[in-house]
Structures are given as structure tokens and as C-alpha cells.
Amino acid sequence: MGFLSVLSQAQRFVTERVRPGDIVIDATAGNGVDTLFLSKLVGAGGKVFAFDVQPDALEHTRKRLESVRDQEALAPVTLLHTGHEHIAESIPDTCHGQVAAVMFNLGYLPGGEHSVTTMPPTTLIALQAALKLLRTGGILTAIVYPGHQGGDEEAQAVEAWASGVSSLTAQSVIYRFPQKQAAPFLVALNKR
């Protein structure tokens, strides 16, 4: 039996820290995989905010949620057509400091236009803002993709950012497969 994939490990970290009724954020909705996961996890009493700059991504996410809504007790999801760098001003003030988890799955939309991708300047703004939105004990996960054009630069920037966060603010960890340098890896922070 091998190790968990980076996505499965991110979900495991989140599952260990999130409870029904919590407030959670998918900072990069994409095809809605993390949004659906979070909506199931917090249940009908929770709240999910999902961000993406691409209307197609939000439509994929909406359809994914609708495909299971009758079979599962999902949290209400607010889909936000904006970049994750606007996370702080897009989340209601009453939720600041109350968020249990923020998930990032960086890079480009699978099956979408590869020229539309997350970028280090906006990603770093979003990560810093997300860390402030978290409650004590909250989790931030970021999957990075060094194997695509610009992905290595973003992966290095995210890793450097996480390394620079004070251990008094959050504990950080990197989960990667070192034999595959271009493979995606996970950066996670647990807020103190």
C-alpha cells in the first residue's frame, strides 16, 4: 500500500480539523472537487465559500454540487466569481477569525485553458489573507504544481511563504514525493 495522494492528504488534514456546522473556503473552485468535499464535511448547518476567476469553473462546480444535492446533506455554497486575492473582502466580517479550513488547489483548471493560471503575486496575497481568516486550530492547505509553465515559480513562492510564517502563528508542513521533483506537492498550515 502506498502513501496518500497530495489531494487525499489535504482532505485528511481538513477532515481531522473541521466539524459539521463550520465555515470553510475553497479558494480555487476549479471543477468543484474540493467545494463538494467541504460542503459534505460541514453539512447543511455549515457555510462554504468557493472562489474562481473563470465562469466555466464556477459552472462546473455548480453542476457537481447539483448532481449530488438530492442524495446528500450539503452546506449552502456561495460561489464567488473573483480571484482568491480578494478573499478577505469577499467573506463577511462576521466570518473573519471563524473559518475552520481554506483549501487551495493552484495551477490551471483541468480541462480548461492552460494560459489562465494562478500566479505567485495574487496567490501570496490570498494565502496571507486566508491565514488571518482562520480560527485557532484552523487549517490551510495548498496543492502546488511545479510541473507546468510558471508552476515551479509559484511552488517555490508558496513554500518560501509557509517557511516564513512564524511558528507562533502556525505550524507548517510539506507533503511531497521527493523522487518526482515535478510532481504536485502539498503545503499545509495549522493555525495556533
Coordinates of C-alpha atoms in Angstrom, one line a residue:
M1 CA 0.0 0.0 0.0
G2 CA 1.4 3.4 -1.0
F3 CA 1.1 6.8 0.5
L4 CA -1.9 9.0 0.1
S5 CA -2.1 11.3 -2.9
V6 CA -1.5 15.0 -2.2
L7 CA -5.2 15.7 -2.6
S8 CA -6.2 12.9 -0.3
Q9 CA -3.7 14.0 2.3
A10 CA -5.0 17.6 2.1
Q11 CA -8.6 16.2 2.6
R12 CA -7.3 14.1 5.5
F13 CA -5.8 17.1 7.2
V14 CA -9.0 19.1 6.7
T15 CA -11.2 16.2 7.9
E16 CA -9.3 16.0 11.2
R17 CA -9.9 19.7 12.0
V18 CA -13.4 20.5 10.6
R19 CA -16.7 19.8 12.2
P20 CA -20.4 19.9 11.0
G21 CA -21.6 23.5 11.0
D22 CA -18.2 25.1 10.4
I23 CA -17.3 27.8 7.9
V24 CA -14.9 26.7 5.2
I25 CA -13.4 28.1 1.9
D26 CA -12.4 26.7 -1.4
A27 CA -10.1 29.4 -2.7
T28 CA -9.8 27.8 -6.1
A29 CA -13.1 26.1 -7.1
G30 CA -11.9 24.6 -10.4
N31 CA -14.1 21.6 -11.2
G32 CA -15.7 21.7 -7.7
V33 CA -13.9 18.6 -6.1
D34 CA -12.8 20.5 -3.0
T35 CA -16.0 22.5 -2.9
L36 CA -18.1 19.3 -2.8
F37 CA -15.8 17.7 -0.3
L38 CA -16.1 20.7 2.0
S39 CA -19.9 21.0 1.6
K40 CA -20.3 17.4 2.6
L41 CA -17.9 17.8 5.5
V42 CA -19.6 20.7 7.2
G43 CA -23.2 19.6 6.3
A44 CA -26.4 21.6 6.0
G45 CA -25.5 23.7 9.1
G46 CA -22.2 24.9 7.7
K47 CA -21.2 27.5 5.2
V48 CA -18.9 27.2 2.1
F49 CA -17.4 30.0 0.1
A50 CA -15.9 29.0 -3.3
F51 CA -13.8 31.3 -5.4
D52 CA -12.7 31.2 -9.1
V53 CA -11.9 33.8 -11.8
Q54 CA -13.3 31.6 -14.6
P55 CA -17.1 31.4 -15.1
D56 CA -16.6 27.8 -16.5
A57 CA -15.0 26.7 -13.3
L58 CA -17.9 28.0 -11.2
E59 CA -20.4 26.4 -13.6
H60 CA -18.6 23.0 -13.3
T61 CA -18.7 23.4 -9.5
R62 CA -22.4 24.3 -9.5
K63 CA -23.2 21.2 -11.7
R64 CA -21.1 19.0 -9.4
L65 CA -23.0 20.2 -6.4
E66 CA -26.4 19.8 -8.0
S67 CA -25.6 16.3 -9.1
V68 CA -25.5 15.1 -5.5
R69 CA -27.7 17.6 -3.7
D70 CA -30.7 15.3 -3.5
Q71 CA -28.6 12.4 -2.1
E72 CA -26.5 14.3 0.4
A73 CA -27.0 16.9 3.1
L74 CA -24.8 19.6 1.7
A75 CA -23.9 23.0 3.1
P76 CA -25.1 26.1 1.2
V77 CA -22.3 27.2 -1.1
T78 CA -21.7 30.8 -2.1
L79 CA -19.9 30.8 -5.5
L80 CA -17.8 33.9 -5.9
H81 CA -16.6 35.0 -9.4
T82 CA -13.4 36.7 -8.3
G83 CA -9.8 35.9 -7.7
H84 CA -8.7 34.4 -4.4
E85 CA -6.6 37.5 -3.7
H86 CA -10.0 39.2 -2.8
I87 CA -10.8 36.5 -0.2
A88 CA -10.6 38.9 2.8
E89 CA -13.1 41.5 1.4
S90 CA -15.4 38.9 -0.1
I91 CA -16.0 36.9 3.1
P92 CA -18.5 38.5 5.6
D93 CA -16.8 40.3 8.5
T94 CA -18.7 38.0 10.9
C95 CA -16.7 35.0 9.5
H96 CA -13.3 36.6 10.0
G97 CA -11.3 34.6 12.5
Q98 CA -14.0 31.8 12.4
V99 CA -13.0 29.9 9.3
A100 CA -12.1 26.2 10.0
A101 CA -10.4 25.5 6.7
V102 CA -9.2 27.1 3.5
M103 CA -8.2 24.9 0.6
F104 CA -6.1 26.0 -2.4
N105 CA -5.5 23.8 -5.5
L106 CA -3.3 26.0 -7.5
G107 CA -2.3 26.0 -11.2
Y108 CA -4.9 25.9 -14.1
L109 CA -8.3 24.4 -14.5
P110 CA -8.0 20.8 -15.5
G111 CA -9.6 20.5 -19.0
G112 CA -9.6 24.3 -19.3
E113 CA -7.4 27.0 -20.8
H114 CA -3.8 26.4 -19.6
S115 CA -2.9 30.1 -20.1
V116 CA -5.3 31.0 -17.2
T117 CA -3.4 30.0 -14.1
T118 CA -2.8 31.1 -10.6
M119 CA 0.2 33.4 -10.2
P120 CA 2.6 34.0 -7.2
P121 CA 1.7 37.7 -6.5
T122 CA -2.0 37.0 -6.1
T123 CA -1.6 33.6 -4.5
L124 CA 0.7 35.1 -1.8
I125 CA -1.9 37.8 -1.1
A126 CA -4.6 35.1 -0.8
L127 CA -2.5 32.8 1.4
Q128 CA -1.7 35.6 3.9
A129 CA -5.4 36.8 4.0
A130 CA -6.6 33.2 4.4
L131 CA -4.3 32.6 7.3
K132 CA -5.9 35.6 9.0
L133 CA -9.4 34.4 8.4
L134 CA -8.7 31.0 10.1
R135 CA -9.7 30.4 13.7
T136 CA -7.3 28.9 16.2
G137 CA -6.8 25.3 15.2
G138 CA -7.9 26.0 11.6
I139 CA -6.1 24.5 8.6
L140 CA -4.9 26.0 5.3
T141 CA -3.9 23.5 2.5
A142 CA -2.3 24.5 -0.8
I143 CA -1.5 22.0 -3.5
V144 CA 1.1 23.3 -5.9
Y145 CA 2.1 22.1 -9.3
P146 CA 5.7 22.7 -10.2
G147 CA 5.4 20.7 -13.5
H148 CA 3.7 23.3 -15.6
Q149 CA 4.9 26.6 -17.0
G150 CA 5.1 29.1 -14.1
G151 CA 4.2 26.4 -11.6
D152 CA 7.7 25.9 -10.3
E153 CA 8.0 29.6 -9.5
E154 CA 4.6 29.5 -7.7
A155 CA 5.5 26.3 -5.8
Q156 CA 8.8 27.9 -4.6
A157 CA 7.0 31.1 -3.6
V158 CA 4.3 29.2 -1.6
E159 CA 7.0 27.0 0.1
A160 CA 9.0 30.1 1.0
W161 CA 5.9 31.9 2.3
A162 CA 5.0 28.9 4.5
S163 CA 8.6 28.6 5.8
G164 CA 8.5 32.3 6.7
V165 CA 5.3 32.2 8.8
S166 CA 6.2 32.4 12.5
S167 CA 5.8 29.2 14.4
L168 CA 3.9 31.3 16.9
T169 CA 1.3 31.9 14.3
A170 CA 1.0 28.5 12.6
Q171 CA 2.8 25.2 12.3
S172 CA 3.6 24.3 8.7
V173 CA 4.3 21.0 6.9
I174 CA 5.2 20.0 3.4
Y175 CA 4.0 16.7 2.0
R176 CA 5.8 15.6 -1.2
F177 CA 7.2 12.7 -3.1
P178 CA 10.9 13.5 -3.4
Q179 CA 11.7 11.1 -6.2
K180 CA 9.4 13.1 -8.5
Q181 CA 10.6 16.7 -8.5
A182 CA 7.9 18.0 -10.9
A183 CA 5.1 16.2 -9.1
P184 CA 2.4 18.2 -7.2
F185 CA 3.0 18.6 -3.5
L186 CA 1.1 19.9 -0.5
V187 CA 1.9 22.8 1.8
A188 CA -0.3 22.9 4.9
L189 CA -0.5 25.2 7.9
N190 CA -2.3 24.7 11.2
K191 CA -3.1 28.0 12.9
R192 CA -2.1 28.3 16.5

